[in-house]
Each structure stands twice: as structure tokens, then as C-alpha cells.
């Protein structure tokens, strides 16, 4: 087998080049090639400096994740990197694309780093439930200081070449199109000087001088880190860089790395990494399906949803025409969009120039004819089949042939909506989640007649606007809401049987959700859809509305809220629920948190199994992608289907039976065969 590493001589400089598509992951052959390349340089007196660079779209994007969990093959990355750093001939990393994880660690082991302006550099291991495992937690703080290293190691977001230069991680920014030549010139300029090894740096002493920075960092990032093991280990490793010798620090890093690698969180997060990429592929739609150019988008409805949807495209530089029935609603909608952008600018995440740029792409109209030349129109009107059909019939009439017509319905039958048009092949569901400009998930609902190019275009577009897409077949509620309704039904039953509603919320919170169903009701507003007739009370929610309890917006819903929006369970609500239970003749009993958890989550898994059996989802991991990105299912459990596999499907079936709940045929079959979800 030919090595992915080759070397080229440029006078007295040896250039070691990796060509391991798609992302130059540091698999065994790459590691071995790097070690051999360094040996070649050291063994040849006529070579006086070394440059390491990559072919293709990026510098090394990290260790090869597909090797994780398999028997280690030498040389390990730390071994290869120690050899590299030990060289007394200067070694320069020449970075383009994304130097991530092990790739960043290669750069740290080099004596110098140069990068093109568009390069990004970072240690995203925490996002895989890990910490850097090739001395990154020890070399980085010694090079840039503990304070600068903390976010890189414990949050894991990559930084630009410019920022990296500002903190001392990059020595020089070179020409976008002259990386190799500039790196060679840089390497040559270092010949004859003592090399600079980051393992010998002292910048980490900032953490010794001010040990508070670690607690401060934990306090600032507490919410982001909640429930995750890796960020805490990352902070501990960076702290150790100030407390221990380099050799002992590396040992400590290895210990923490191995603990995480063997734990369930990292397995779940690695599952998710591949799940997100798999969800992007539609099994029976060829990868080379020609795409429909999307140069202009129409949005019907300028309410919260329509406005949020429009922002996705505006932010991606795609012009949008937004339509409403009344001028007032249109004006309100566009001013909310502007305000949202201005708030983003106030927080420093956008410049005012960018705000004006995005707003400049927005046109508003009351006239359907203005949508004629759109390539895609997304309808976000009231959830009512007749209304949707009227909108689609109108769109079919005015919008040019070959344009895609999408519904943002969260529940209704997309095939029925398509019958209102003469172009069912161009109709599909694009289900955004509220707030649509923030939430990552896009459920792409494939109708019976939706064309391949319409699907492929929607997938590509999702990526362009920064969404994570998953395909669903047509069924009530699609993947996400169909499973949610199972959880909600159990939540409602549980409180009728005597469970405290705050225990129901707390169980989900403890599991890792950002909030439970009753907190969610309070946040969204309990009065949504309320008929406003206090004399007609048939549900707990209606009773709460009749009692003037509308949710967080008026300081009381299921909970009472203080100024800081802290919740306290309410005796009044407890009584309302007890009255309802008595009226329905429900016996009350104490219900344990274990029972609550099982009854909330196992029926969701069961529904997921049905969704798979009916082929409404392509694969179990797509369901995980939906729940993690759309409903706050904790990433570190891998999503409902992966989690069920770790619990054991036989345990899920037994749990359902214990609570008198039906287990689907498909779930039983998998459990009986001793399988998990693939
Ligand atoms: C690490 O380094 C640990 C060390 O500290 C310790 C060592 C001891 N391995 O995302 P894309 C595949 S942990 C294997 O669609 P993009 C990916 O699955 C690692 N495969 O492209 C996909 O395959 P397919 C730390 C990988 O342009 C294809 O490449 N590094 C790896 O949107 C294209 O990927 C990271 O966590 C990998 N490391 O984004 C970085 N990376 O075509 C992870 C990608 O079959 N990677 N693949 O579906 C990324 O963030 C993005 O892939 C990247 C490109 C930004 C590089």
C-alpha cells in the first residue's frame, strides 16, 4: 500500500506532505509516515529544516475517529509527535483549512506554525466527549497561557488564524496562495537558531499566579458544561499543566483521556458525530443528483416562525421576499427581524454593516405575484389543512414552474397539501423549529411524490443555512412531534395519578434536558390556543388559564415565578390538578422518579421503533439527530435510540410491560434478538 505521506526536497528544506482525503485524519499510515519523514530529515545532514503541510482541503483535521475503540496501532500520535518535537532542526507546520484536535497537536509539536488567513485552529475533542490525547493540554497552555488555552480545550470552538496569532499560537500569517513557499522561507529563517519547543514554554504560569481563573471559567461556562464529563476533565488537564512537570502532566492527560474514551459519554458523542453526517445522506437519492439553483426565497407569513425562517436565508446571503395578508403584520414582522439582528450586533456577534447587508436582502409584499420568480417558497401560516391548501393552490398558480413549494407544517399531511398543486413532485415539508433562526434542526419531510432533485437541493440548502437536516416520511407529527406526543401523554397521565408535576420536570432536567414539559408550557405560554371562556374548562391547562395563570409572561403558570424567573411549585396548581384527578376518579399514589423517567422515555423509544418499522425514518441515528437538535435531548447520551441501546432493549421492553404500556412488534423483535438499534 502506498503511504499517504510523501516528502519533497526544496534545497536544504524537506517538505513532508500528507495526502489522506477527505480531511487528512491522522490514521496509522499517516502517523508512521510522519515519523519516517522526520527520521529522513534527521538522518540527512544536507537537510537543515522541515515543513509539514497537507494536500487537499485541509491540514490534519484530527485523529482518525474510526480507529477509536479498536486495538492501538503504533506509532501512537504522542510517540510520533515527541519524535518530531525532539528534532534539533526547525520544524514548521504550514496550516490551511482546519487544524483540529490531533491536527492542532501536530502543529503544537512543531517548533513554529504559519497559517493562511482563512485557516482555523482548535481542539474540538470535548465535542466528542474527550480531551486532547497527544499532549495538547500540556503543550498549548505552556505556549499561550492557561487562560487562553481554557476555552480552546474545554469549549472546543476553533479560532481564526488572526486570533491564533494574537494569542501566540500562530507565529506568522502567510499568503493565502503561497503557503508552501512562505513556510519554506520561514523555516529557512530559523536555521541555525535554537528551536522553540512548546513543551518547554512557561506561559502556563499565569494559572499558577492566578489560580482563580479555573473556577471563574467553570462559573462562566457552567450552563454549557452541565452534565458533560469532558469539559471538567479538560479544565483539570490545563490546570495540571501549571502544577506538574511536563512529563507528569502528559501522564495526567493520558489518564483523563483514557477514562473518557472508555466511558459512555464519548461513545455516545462519537455516535452522534457520525449520525449527523449519515443523516445528510438519502439512501435512494444518488449523491450526484443535479441541484436546483436557489437564488431567491419566498416566505409566506411574517409571524415568529416566518420571520425566523426568513432570517436563515438572509444571514446566508440569499434574498427573501416575505408575504403577509395585512400591511400591519408585515411591518411588525420585518421590524422584529431587524430588532433580532440589532440585538445580535449589540452582543458583538454581527457588525451593523452586516445587519444592513442582511436587511438589504429582504423585500416585503402583500401580493402573491411578487413571489413569481422565487426558486423556493416556504409557507409558515396557521396550522389548518384548508388554509394550507388555499395557499399552495395560489402559489402553484403564480410561482414559476420548477420552483420548490415547501410547507413548514409540524403535523399535517404533506401529500394532501401537495394535491392542491399541479406539481406534487416539487412539494415537500421543511419543518423548522422555533426560534427558527436559532434551532439547528430541519426536518425535511419527503412526500410520496417529492422528486430526488428537490430533496437533494433541500439537503444542500440546509447545510448552507447552518441547519442539521434529517429526512422524515409523511406521518402525523413526523419524527420529532410524533415521539413528543407520547412523552406528553405520559406526563399528563402521571400528574393525574399523583406524580408531582415538578418531579416530572425535574426527572427530565436531571436526565439532561434543558427543561421539562410543564416548564416548557410556561415558557411558550399556557394560553396558546385558549378559547378564552372561563366557564368552559375541560383540561388542566384551561383551568390554569381560567385562574389567570398564563405562564412565565404573567409570572404564574404551572409555577409561580419571581423577578429572576426562578420557579416555585404552586399550591393552587396542585389543587387544580388534584380536583381534576378526583373528578376523573383517578386514585392517587406516590410515584417514584424511576417510574416517571421510564414512563416518559420508554414510550418515546417505542414510537421511534414504530417509525423505523414504517420506514418513516431512514435509520435509527436520524431519530437521534432529530431529538438532539430539535428537542434538547442530551447529546452525551447519544439520542433516544442510542440511549435505549445502552440501556438494553430488553430492559426497555420489560419497563414498558411493567407500566402496562404496549411494546411494538419491531422493538420486541430487536430485543428478542439481543440487538440494539443500528
Ligand atoms: C482527536 O484528534 C483526538 C486526539 O487529541 C488524540 C489522539 C491520541 N476521523 O464533516 P464532513 C469524515 S479527536 C475520521 O462532512 P466538512 C467525516 O465522517 C478528533 N473521519 O466535512 C466525513 O465522512 P463521510 C478531533 C473524519 O467539510 C468526511 O470526513 N477532530 C474525521 O463539513 C467529511 O467530513 C475533530 O473532531 C476524523 N477526525 O467538515 C474534527 N473528520 O464523507 C472532526 C471528518 O463518509 N471533523 N471525517 O460522511 C470535523 O469537524 C469536520 O469533518 C471538518 C470538515 C471541519 C474537518
XYZ file of C-alpha atoms and ligand atoms in Angstrom:
734
model
C 0.000 0.000 0.000
C 1.378 3.428 -0.865
C 1.937 5.775 2.054
C -0.320 8.845 2.344
C 2.871 10.728 3.254
C 5.474 11.814 0.729
C 8.461 14.110 1.001
C 9.818 16.734 -1.380
C 13.162 18.477 -1.184
C 13.435 22.192 -1.666
C 17.164 22.751 -1.334
C 18.011 22.390 2.350
C 14.342 22.163 3.437
C 12.433 18.883 3.475
C 8.679 19.250 2.972
C 6.649 16.410 4.453
C 3.246 16.251 2.732
C 0.153 14.328 3.778
C -2.414 13.326 1.193
C -5.102 11.421 3.056
C -8.517 12.579 1.823
C -11.063 13.712 2.751
C -9.688 15.522 5.824
C -6.146 14.190 6.378
C -7.190 12.336 9.525
C -4.172 11.024 11.431
C -4.627 7.301 10.865
C -1.826 4.807 11.457
C -0.285 5.178 7.979
C -0.155 8.956 8.365
C 1.446 8.724 11.809
C 4.010 6.210 10.562
C 4.732 8.383 7.517
C 5.257 11.463 9.660
C 7.694 9.597 11.915
C 9.603 8.285 8.891
C 9.692 11.745 7.333
C 11.254 13.203 10.462
C 13.801 10.354 10.570
C 14.702 11.103 6.953
C 15.278 14.760 7.801
C 17.384 13.965 10.867
C 19.455 11.371 9.037
C 20.432 13.702 6.186
C 22.977 16.400 7.017
C 22.097 18.374 3.906
C 18.582 18.940 5.258
C 18.519 21.822 7.725
C 14.814 22.485 8.254
C 11.458 20.771 7.820
C 7.972 21.919 6.753
C 4.861 19.815 7.328
C 1.842 20.509 5.182
C -1.206 18.743 3.749
C -2.682 18.354 0.290
C -6.410 18.683 -0.283
C -8.910 20.792 1.551
C -7.347 20.873 4.993
C -4.403 20.419 7.348
C -4.884 17.361 9.603
C -8.461 17.519 10.986
C -7.612 15.266 13.919
C -7.066 11.682 14.941
C -8.938 9.158 12.790
C -12.125 8.737 14.806
C -12.911 5.454 13.073
C -9.843 3.938 14.822
C -11.190 4.762 18.304
C -12.251 1.751 20.321
C -10.012 -0.538 18.213
C -6.634 -2.032 19.204
C -3.996 0.752 19.107
C -1.503 0.583 16.263
C 1.945 2.088 16.577
C 3.288 4.581 16.305
C 0.799 6.346 18.544
C 0.262 10.026 17.863
C 2.108 11.076 21.058
C 5.098 8.922 20.024
C 5.204 10.403 16.540
C 4.855 13.938 17.888
C 7.544 13.535 20.559
C 9.943 12.443 17.836
C 9.016 15.476 15.813
C 9.434 17.946 18.648
C 12.767 16.417 19.708
C 14.305 17.361 16.340
C 17.033 19.983 16.616
C 16.321 21.079 13.050
C 13.453 23.574 12.944
C 10.101 22.023 12.030
C 7.338 24.331 10.743
C 3.635 23.477 10.437
C 2.090 25.052 7.322
C -1.625 25.288 8.030
C -4.618 25.699 5.744
C -8.241 24.619 6.216
C -8.889 23.366 9.742
C -6.111 22.183 12.066
C -8.255 20.381 14.600
C -7.669 18.044 17.532
C -4.696 15.813 16.758
C -4.016 18.169 13.827
C -3.635 21.087 16.205
C -1.442 18.840 18.344
C 0.818 18.161 15.345
C 1.132 21.919 14.938
C 1.883 22.328 18.653
C 4.639 19.736 18.471
C 6.222 21.590 15.546
C 8.607 24.341 16.613
C 6.792 27.009 14.616
C 3.393 27.442 12.979
C 2.435 29.504 9.956
C -1.098 29.661 8.559
C -3.069 31.172 5.705
C -5.616 33.865 6.714
C -8.623 31.562 6.144
C -7.264 28.771 8.375
C -8.946 27.748 11.603
C -7.318 26.024 14.502
C -8.762 24.331 17.548
C -9.108 21.397 19.894
C -12.707 20.152 19.474
C -12.165 16.862 21.339
C -14.657 17.885 24.067
C -17.350 17.744 21.393
C -16.553 14.046 21.080
C -16.627 13.630 24.860
C -12.817 13.585 25.016
C -9.880 15.820 25.767
C -6.810 16.125 23.548
C -4.726 12.976 23.987
C -1.460 13.819 22.254
C -0.177 16.347 24.798
C -2.345 19.205 23.505
C -3.498 20.039 27.031
C 0.119 20.323 28.139
C 1.792 21.988 25.165
C -0.938 24.566 24.478
C -1.013 26.255 27.929
C 2.786 26.289 28.007
C 2.706 28.110 24.668
C -0.240 30.553 25.062
C -1.031 30.574 28.795
C -3.693 28.722 30.768
C -6.282 31.470 30.420
C -6.114 31.496 26.613
C -5.936 27.695 26.481
C -9.017 27.058 28.649
C -11.764 27.913 26.128
C -9.918 26.155 23.316
C -9.557 22.929 25.294
C -12.742 22.958 27.398
C -15.269 24.531 24.976
C -13.669 23.318 21.778
C -14.641 26.037 19.288
C -11.903 26.646 16.708
C -10.430 30.125 16.314
C -9.312 32.085 13.260
C -5.689 32.338 12.196
C -5.756 36.004 13.251
C -6.976 35.198 16.775
C -4.491 32.325 16.968
C -1.697 34.725 16.086
C -2.920 37.194 18.721
C -2.616 34.589 21.490
C 0.740 33.295 20.217
C -0.476 30.022 18.765
C 0.459 31.023 15.204
C 3.828 32.658 14.526
C 3.063 34.162 11.144
C 0.134 34.567 8.794
C 1.262 33.910 5.235
C -0.209 34.364 1.764
C -3.437 32.517 1.033
C -1.944 31.198 -2.225
C 1.700 30.910 -1.266
C 1.578 28.728 1.852
C 4.298 26.263 0.910
C 6.778 28.815 -0.429
C 6.223 31.130 2.544
C 6.540 28.257 5.024
C 9.812 27.165 3.418
C 11.152 30.729 3.627
C 10.056 30.932 7.273
C 11.730 27.577 8.075
C 14.918 28.758 6.416
C 14.916 31.913 8.522
C 15.102 29.720 11.630
C 18.064 27.607 10.526
C 20.934 27.823 12.969
C 18.788 29.108 15.835
C 17.855 27.117 18.923
C 14.428 25.578 18.240
C 11.395 26.652 20.263
C 9.606 23.696 21.878
C 6.142 24.370 23.277
C 6.585 21.616 25.880
C 9.335 23.826 27.362
C 7.297 27.042 27.339
C 6.351 28.877 30.528
C 3.250 30.841 29.552
C 1.118 28.498 31.715
C 2.473 30.283 34.786
C -0.474 32.676 34.505
C -2.550 29.845 36.006
C -0.119 29.474 38.905
C -0.113 33.210 39.597
C -3.898 33.404 39.455
C -5.437 30.006 40.238
C -8.903 31.616 40.372
C -9.085 31.574 36.576
C -10.098 27.909 36.619
C -13.066 28.412 38.951
C -14.023 31.578 37.121
C -14.001 29.675 33.845
C -16.176 26.919 35.326
C -18.604 29.501 36.700
C -18.828 31.334 33.365
C -19.382 28.168 31.363
C -21.416 26.213 33.901
C -24.537 26.018 31.773
C -22.718 24.820 28.681
C -20.822 22.220 30.702
C -23.796 20.870 32.685
C -23.853 17.078 32.633
C -20.794 16.714 30.396
C -17.723 14.901 31.789
C -15.139 16.066 29.247
C -15.079 19.847 29.903
C -14.313 19.296 33.578
C -11.526 16.885 32.687
C -10.264 19.489 30.208
C -10.077 22.167 32.911
C -8.296 19.714 35.218
C -5.755 18.893 32.493
C -4.987 22.558 31.754
C -4.645 23.223 35.498
C -2.241 20.282 35.738
C -0.047 21.960 33.110
C 0.743 24.590 35.737
C 1.082 22.226 38.663
C 3.047 19.311 37.261
C 6.196 18.771 35.242
C 5.590 18.323 31.523
C 6.138 14.537 31.771
C 3.735 14.184 34.708
C 1.225 16.492 33.039
C 1.230 14.283 29.960
C 0.644 11.245 32.202
C -2.285 13.013 33.840
C -3.698 13.915 30.419
C -3.440 10.292 29.292
C -5.233 9.062 32.423
C -8.101 11.503 31.894
C -8.204 10.803 28.146
C -8.442 7.032 28.646
C -11.171 7.385 31.304
C -13.225 9.460 28.897
C -12.501 7.241 25.898
C -13.804 4.205 27.796
C -16.830 5.999 29.232
C -20.346 6.015 27.786
C -20.457 9.755 27.077
C -17.696 9.728 24.499
C -19.135 6.631 22.813
C -22.470 8.446 22.586
C -20.922 11.649 21.261
C -18.839 9.791 18.674
C -22.019 8.012 17.615
C -23.610 11.417 17.213
C -20.699 12.744 15.119
C -21.268 10.041 12.512
C -25.073 10.186 12.936
C -25.133 13.844 11.913
C -23.124 13.077 8.788
C -25.209 9.989 7.936
C -28.441 11.985 8.290
C -27.201 14.153 5.464
C -27.399 11.264 3.043
C -30.612 9.963 1.492
C -30.199 6.276 0.767
C -32.011 6.145 -2.575
C -31.079 9.593 -3.853
C -27.766 9.467 -5.769
C -25.048 11.764 -4.379
C -24.582 13.344 -7.823
C -28.254 14.324 -8.264
C -28.257 17.720 -10.057
C -29.314 20.558 -7.772
C -31.879 23.284 -8.399
C -30.224 26.714 -8.010
C -31.798 28.642 -5.118
C -31.181 32.344 -5.665
C -34.348 33.767 -4.163
C -36.648 32.505 -1.434
C -40.250 33.424 -0.641
C -41.734 33.092 2.849
C -45.487 33.177 3.488
C -46.231 34.557 6.923
C -44.224 37.180 8.818
C -45.048 35.901 12.299
C -42.452 34.484 14.695
C -41.959 31.381 12.576
C -41.947 33.030 9.148
C -39.615 35.787 10.342
C -37.215 33.261 11.894
C -37.215 31.188 8.704
C -36.510 34.270 6.583
C -33.524 35.194 8.782
C -31.799 31.894 7.985
C -31.643 32.765 4.311
C -30.854 36.456 4.788
C -27.942 35.525 7.045
C -26.661 33.178 4.330
C -26.822 35.974 1.743
C -29.928 34.691 -0.085
C -32.586 37.328 -0.939
C -36.005 36.762 0.648
C -39.453 38.109 -0.180
C -41.794 37.821 2.772
C -45.573 37.948 2.314
C -48.401 38.762 4.718
C -52.126 39.476 4.381
C -52.076 42.848 6.162
C -49.592 45.720 5.987
C -49.529 45.999 9.785
C -48.500 42.355 10.270
C -45.881 42.761 7.561
C -44.401 45.857 9.214
C -44.420 44.187 12.617
C -42.709 41.098 11.184
C -39.944 42.999 9.393
C -39.255 45.188 12.406
C -38.886 42.083 14.597
C -36.337 40.698 12.124
C -34.400 43.965 12.265
C -34.537 44.040 16.054
C -33.254 40.451 16.275
C -30.300 41.325 14.058
C -29.597 44.511 16.013
C -29.608 42.543 19.258
C -27.104 40.127 17.753
C -24.965 43.122 16.798
C -25.241 44.518 20.343
C -23.839 41.251 21.634
C -20.909 41.708 19.268
C -21.757 38.752 17.058
C -22.518 40.845 13.986
C -21.443 44.262 12.720
C -24.031 46.930 11.894
C -22.812 46.704 8.324
C -23.767 43.018 8.303
C -27.167 43.892 9.811
C -27.812 46.338 6.978
C -26.492 43.814 4.473
C -28.976 41.177 5.657
C -31.879 43.642 5.829
C -30.998 44.872 2.353
C -31.793 41.394 1.020
C -35.314 41.466 2.467
C -38.344 42.553 0.452
C -41.849 42.570 1.885
C -45.091 42.289 -0.018
C -48.844 41.790 0.243
C -49.040 40.479 -3.326
C -48.510 36.818 -4.287
C -47.398 37.935 -7.770
C -44.143 39.193 -6.202
C -43.216 35.584 -5.457
C -43.333 34.591 -9.132
C -39.575 34.402 -9.630
C -38.707 32.678 -6.337
C -36.848 29.360 -6.584
C -38.248 28.178 -3.259
C -41.286 29.332 -1.308
C -41.827 28.232 2.294
C -45.280 28.554 3.775
C -45.479 29.269 7.508
C -49.163 30.064 8.041
C -51.765 28.848 10.511
C -51.804 25.003 11.053
C -55.031 24.302 9.202
C -55.318 21.991 6.195
C -57.836 24.126 4.295
C -55.790 27.278 4.753
C -52.602 25.487 3.691
C -54.282 24.072 0.598
C -55.524 27.519 -0.415
C -52.016 28.915 -0.042
C -50.486 26.094 -2.088
C -53.101 26.403 -4.845
C -52.326 30.104 -5.067
C -48.569 29.500 -5.070
C -48.910 26.876 -7.787
C -50.674 29.461 -9.895
C -48.197 32.309 -9.514
C -44.757 30.832 -8.811
C -42.646 29.837 -11.823
C -42.522 26.209 -12.937
C -39.614 24.239 -11.483
C -39.670 26.150 -8.182
C -39.942 24.239 -4.893
C -43.018 24.755 -2.712
C -42.464 23.833 0.925
C -44.702 23.728 3.972
C -43.420 24.404 7.460
C -46.226 22.305 8.905
C -45.290 20.479 12.083
C -48.049 17.916 11.889
C -50.196 17.966 8.737
C -50.119 15.571 5.789
C -47.719 16.963 3.189
C -49.114 14.642 0.482
C -52.568 16.090 0.978
C -51.173 19.629 0.813
C -49.436 18.667 -2.466
C -52.778 17.700 -4.040
C -53.684 21.391 -4.090
C -50.982 21.866 -6.755
C -50.241 20.589 -10.247
C -46.633 19.940 -9.191
C -46.605 17.417 -6.334
C -43.034 16.443 -7.242
C -41.893 19.917 -6.190
C -43.733 19.873 -2.854
C -42.174 18.822 0.461
C -42.129 19.741 4.126
C -39.381 21.926 5.556
C -40.130 21.804 9.261
C -38.165 24.434 11.171
C -38.123 24.570 14.978
C -38.801 27.667 16.985
C -36.932 30.018 17.251
C -36.235 29.145 13.627
C -33.195 31.401 13.322
C -31.564 29.662 16.288
C -32.623 25.999 16.450
C -30.329 23.708 14.477
C -32.830 21.096 13.334
C -34.579 21.000 9.988
C -36.923 18.052 9.429
C -37.180 17.506 5.689
C -40.496 15.810 5.019
C -40.440 13.660 1.923
C -43.822 13.362 0.223
C -44.865 10.330 -1.790
C -44.084 12.230 -4.998
C -41.242 14.513 -3.942
C -38.555 14.478 -6.640
C -34.955 13.497 -5.963
C -33.576 16.863 -7.077
C -35.994 18.674 -4.737
C -34.769 16.562 -1.816
C -31.102 16.837 -2.729
C -31.438 20.616 -3.121
C -33.154 20.933 0.265
C -30.407 18.902 1.942
C -27.709 21.086 0.440
C -29.591 24.244 1.324
C -29.975 23.081 4.930
C -26.197 22.867 5.214
C -25.792 26.285 3.600
C -28.030 27.918 6.218
C -26.274 26.083 9.049
C -29.003 23.559 9.845
C -28.690 19.895 10.679
C -31.168 18.088 8.442
C -32.924 14.763 8.843
C -35.442 13.234 6.456
C -38.850 12.062 7.641
C -41.637 10.303 5.806
C -45.198 11.615 5.955
C -46.870 10.634 9.230
C -48.657 12.721 11.867
C -46.055 14.804 13.704
C -43.231 13.369 11.555
C -40.331 12.029 13.638
C -39.979 14.608 16.398
C -43.509 15.637 17.341
C -44.791 12.089 16.880
C -42.428 10.921 19.620
C -43.016 14.036 21.722
C -46.752 13.362 21.851
C -46.020 10.012 23.542
C -43.983 11.755 26.215
C -46.587 14.457 26.714
C -49.388 11.893 27.055
C -47.471 10.147 29.843
C -46.617 13.435 31.561
C -50.320 14.317 31.655
C -51.281 10.857 32.928
C -48.582 10.846 35.581
C -49.843 14.042 37.219
C -53.380 12.653 37.189
C -52.147 9.560 39.044
C -50.441 11.546 41.791
C -46.974 12.434 40.489
C -45.914 15.965 41.338
C -45.663 17.988 38.165
C -42.332 19.446 39.315
C -40.998 15.909 39.760
C -41.918 15.216 36.142
C -39.955 18.300 35.077
C -37.070 17.545 37.431
C -36.695 13.985 36.144
C -36.141 15.302 32.633
C -33.858 18.054 33.903
C -31.781 15.507 35.801
C -31.658 13.348 32.693
C -30.111 16.319 30.896
C -32.966 18.070 29.071
C -32.879 21.864 29.400
C -36.424 21.793 30.814
C -39.441 19.585 31.395
C -42.874 19.689 29.717
C -44.581 21.886 32.334
C -41.734 24.403 32.390
C -41.890 24.353 28.603
C -45.632 25.068 28.736
C -44.979 28.058 30.965
C -42.262 29.362 28.683
C -44.340 29.046 25.499
C -47.490 30.401 27.186
C -50.282 28.194 28.518
C -52.905 30.352 26.857
C -51.794 29.496 23.311
C -54.959 28.305 21.599
C -57.134 29.031 24.667
C -60.793 29.750 23.801
C -60.935 32.497 26.483
C -64.163 31.229 28.009
C -63.559 30.661 31.759
C -66.886 28.831 32.070
C -65.722 26.035 29.727
C -62.939 24.166 31.477
C -62.160 20.642 30.311
C -58.379 20.380 30.776
C -55.826 21.332 33.425
C -54.389 23.927 31.045
C -57.807 25.533 30.592
C -58.281 25.549 34.350
C -54.944 27.345 34.741
C -55.942 29.924 32.128
C -59.321 30.427 33.810
C -57.383 31.114 37.033
C -55.319 33.758 35.210
C -52.210 31.588 35.097
C -50.825 32.111 31.579
C -47.199 31.123 32.084
C -43.922 33.000 32.553
C -45.316 36.020 30.734
C -47.560 36.970 33.678
C -45.393 35.463 36.406
C -47.582 32.422 37.046
C -48.417 29.275 35.149
C -47.741 25.779 36.416
C -45.177 27.518 38.611
C -45.002 30.862 40.384
C -42.098 32.952 39.070
C -40.022 35.597 40.821
C -38.379 38.589 39.150
C -35.408 36.471 38.094
C -37.798 33.879 36.597
C -36.960 31.273 39.243
C -39.820 28.799 39.531
C -41.606 27.613 42.680
C -44.314 24.919 42.611
C -47.742 26.382 43.274
C -50.279 25.073 45.846
C -53.081 26.495 43.727
C -51.978 24.446 40.718
C -51.520 21.346 42.832
C -55.109 21.765 43.978
C -56.392 22.303 40.435
C -54.679 19.079 39.343
C -55.989 17.178 42.400
C -59.555 18.407 41.668
C -59.272 17.182 38.097
C -57.924 13.811 39.180
C -60.772 13.439 41.704
C -63.345 14.377 39.084
C -61.984 11.685 36.760
C -61.944 9.186 39.618
C -58.165 8.668 39.495
C -56.686 7.051 42.596
C -53.627 8.979 43.815
C -50.360 7.303 44.736
C -46.712 8.179 45.263
C -44.824 7.733 42.034
C -41.064 7.254 42.107
C -38.692 9.214 39.898
C -37.588 5.941 38.272
C -41.153 5.207 37.219
C -41.570 8.748 35.939
C -38.381 8.503 33.882
C -39.307 5.130 32.402
C -42.833 6.185 31.554
C -41.681 9.395 29.913
C -38.808 7.986 27.890
C -39.568 4.343 27.049
C -42.777 5.120 25.099
C -40.707 7.539 23.011
C -38.259 4.773 22.166
C -41.199 2.522 21.347
C -42.615 5.158 18.998
C -39.169 5.547 17.452
C -39.173 1.801 16.782
C -42.542 2.103 15.050
C -41.228 4.984 12.979
C -38.371 2.727 11.855
C -40.647 -0.211 11.169
C -42.855 2.006 8.999
C -39.705 3.371 7.322
C -40.652 6.919 8.233
C -37.017 7.433 9.282
C -34.147 6.072 7.203
C -32.109 4.951 10.178
C -32.230 4.949 13.975
C -29.437 7.502 14.166
C -31.572 10.029 12.201
C -34.043 9.914 15.098
C -31.175 10.705 17.469
C -30.215 13.671 15.293
C -33.797 14.982 15.397
C -34.100 14.746 19.167
C -30.690 16.177 19.987
C -31.047 19.184 17.697
C -34.759 19.892 17.955
C -35.806 18.983 21.487
C -32.740 19.266 23.732
C -32.217 15.540 24.244
C -28.803 15.442 25.994
C -26.036 14.908 23.470
C -23.965 12.908 25.942
C -26.494 10.060 25.892
C -26.354 9.884 22.070
C -30.094 10.460 21.458
C -33.122 8.288 22.312
C -32.317 5.306 20.117
C -28.624 5.117 21.046
C -29.557 5.595 24.697
C -32.112 2.780 24.500
C -29.398 0.526 23.112
C -27.103 1.380 26.033
C -29.952 0.709 28.491
C -30.676 -2.584 26.662
C -33.778 -3.054 24.515
C -34.869 -5.977 26.667
C -34.859 -3.626 29.674
C -36.929 -1.111 27.697
C -39.488 -3.766 26.757
C -39.620 -5.037 30.362
C -40.059 -1.456 31.591
C -42.944 -0.816 29.209
C -44.640 -4.044 30.293
C -44.160 -3.246 33.968
C -46.062 0.014 33.461
C -48.804 -1.594 31.372
C -47.634 0.100 28.172
C -47.527 -1.701 24.822
C -44.179 -2.597 23.218
C -44.207 -2.549 19.435
C -43.546 -5.611 17.345
C -40.320 -4.144 15.976
C -38.941 -3.225 19.398
C -39.748 -6.680 20.763
C -38.139 -8.340 17.768
C -34.926 -6.374 18.208
C -34.910 -7.009 21.949
C -35.525 -10.752 21.491
C -32.663 -10.955 19.006
C -30.425 -9.285 21.594
C -29.804 -6.386 19.227
C -29.701 -2.669 19.704
C -30.705 -0.082 17.129
C -28.022 0.110 14.419
C -8.594 13.745 18.241
O -7.955 14.328 17.424
C -8.004 13.094 19.445
C -6.558 13.427 19.702
O -6.446 14.549 20.541
C -5.905 12.321 20.473
C -5.216 11.294 19.723
C -4.448 10.356 20.601
N -11.755 10.968 11.576
O -17.612 16.812 8.371
P -17.515 16.485 6.938
C -15.010 12.293 7.802
S -10.244 13.571 18.086
C -12.369 10.196 10.670
O -18.713 16.049 6.214
P -16.849 19.223 6.366
C -16.498 12.502 8.015
O -17.054 11.448 8.751
C -10.635 14.328 16.532
N -13.228 10.682 9.741
O -16.805 17.651 6.105
C -16.998 12.582 6.582
O -17.110 11.247 6.120
P -18.254 10.858 5.067
C -10.675 15.790 16.621
C -13.445 12.001 9.734
O -16.043 19.816 5.282
C -15.835 13.253 5.849
O -14.687 13.086 6.692
N -11.111 16.345 15.387
C -12.841 12.849 10.660
O -18.227 19.678 6.610
C -16.063 14.726 5.601
O -16.395 15.353 6.844
C -12.402 16.599 15.148
O -13.250 16.394 15.981
C -11.951 12.286 11.618
N -11.304 13.043 12.522
O -16.058 19.439 7.735
C -12.738 17.170 13.800
N -13.259 14.112 10.434
O -17.978 11.706 3.866
C -13.856 16.400 13.172
C -14.095 14.051 9.369
O -18.058 9.407 4.887
N -14.153 16.825 11.853
N -14.224 12.773 8.960
O -19.552 11.206 5.759
C -14.799 17.968 11.545
O -15.087 18.777 12.397
C -15.198 18.200 10.120
O -15.200 16.954 9.481
C -14.278 19.163 9.324
C -14.702 19.145 7.831
C -14.426 20.579 9.889
C -12.835 18.739 9.401
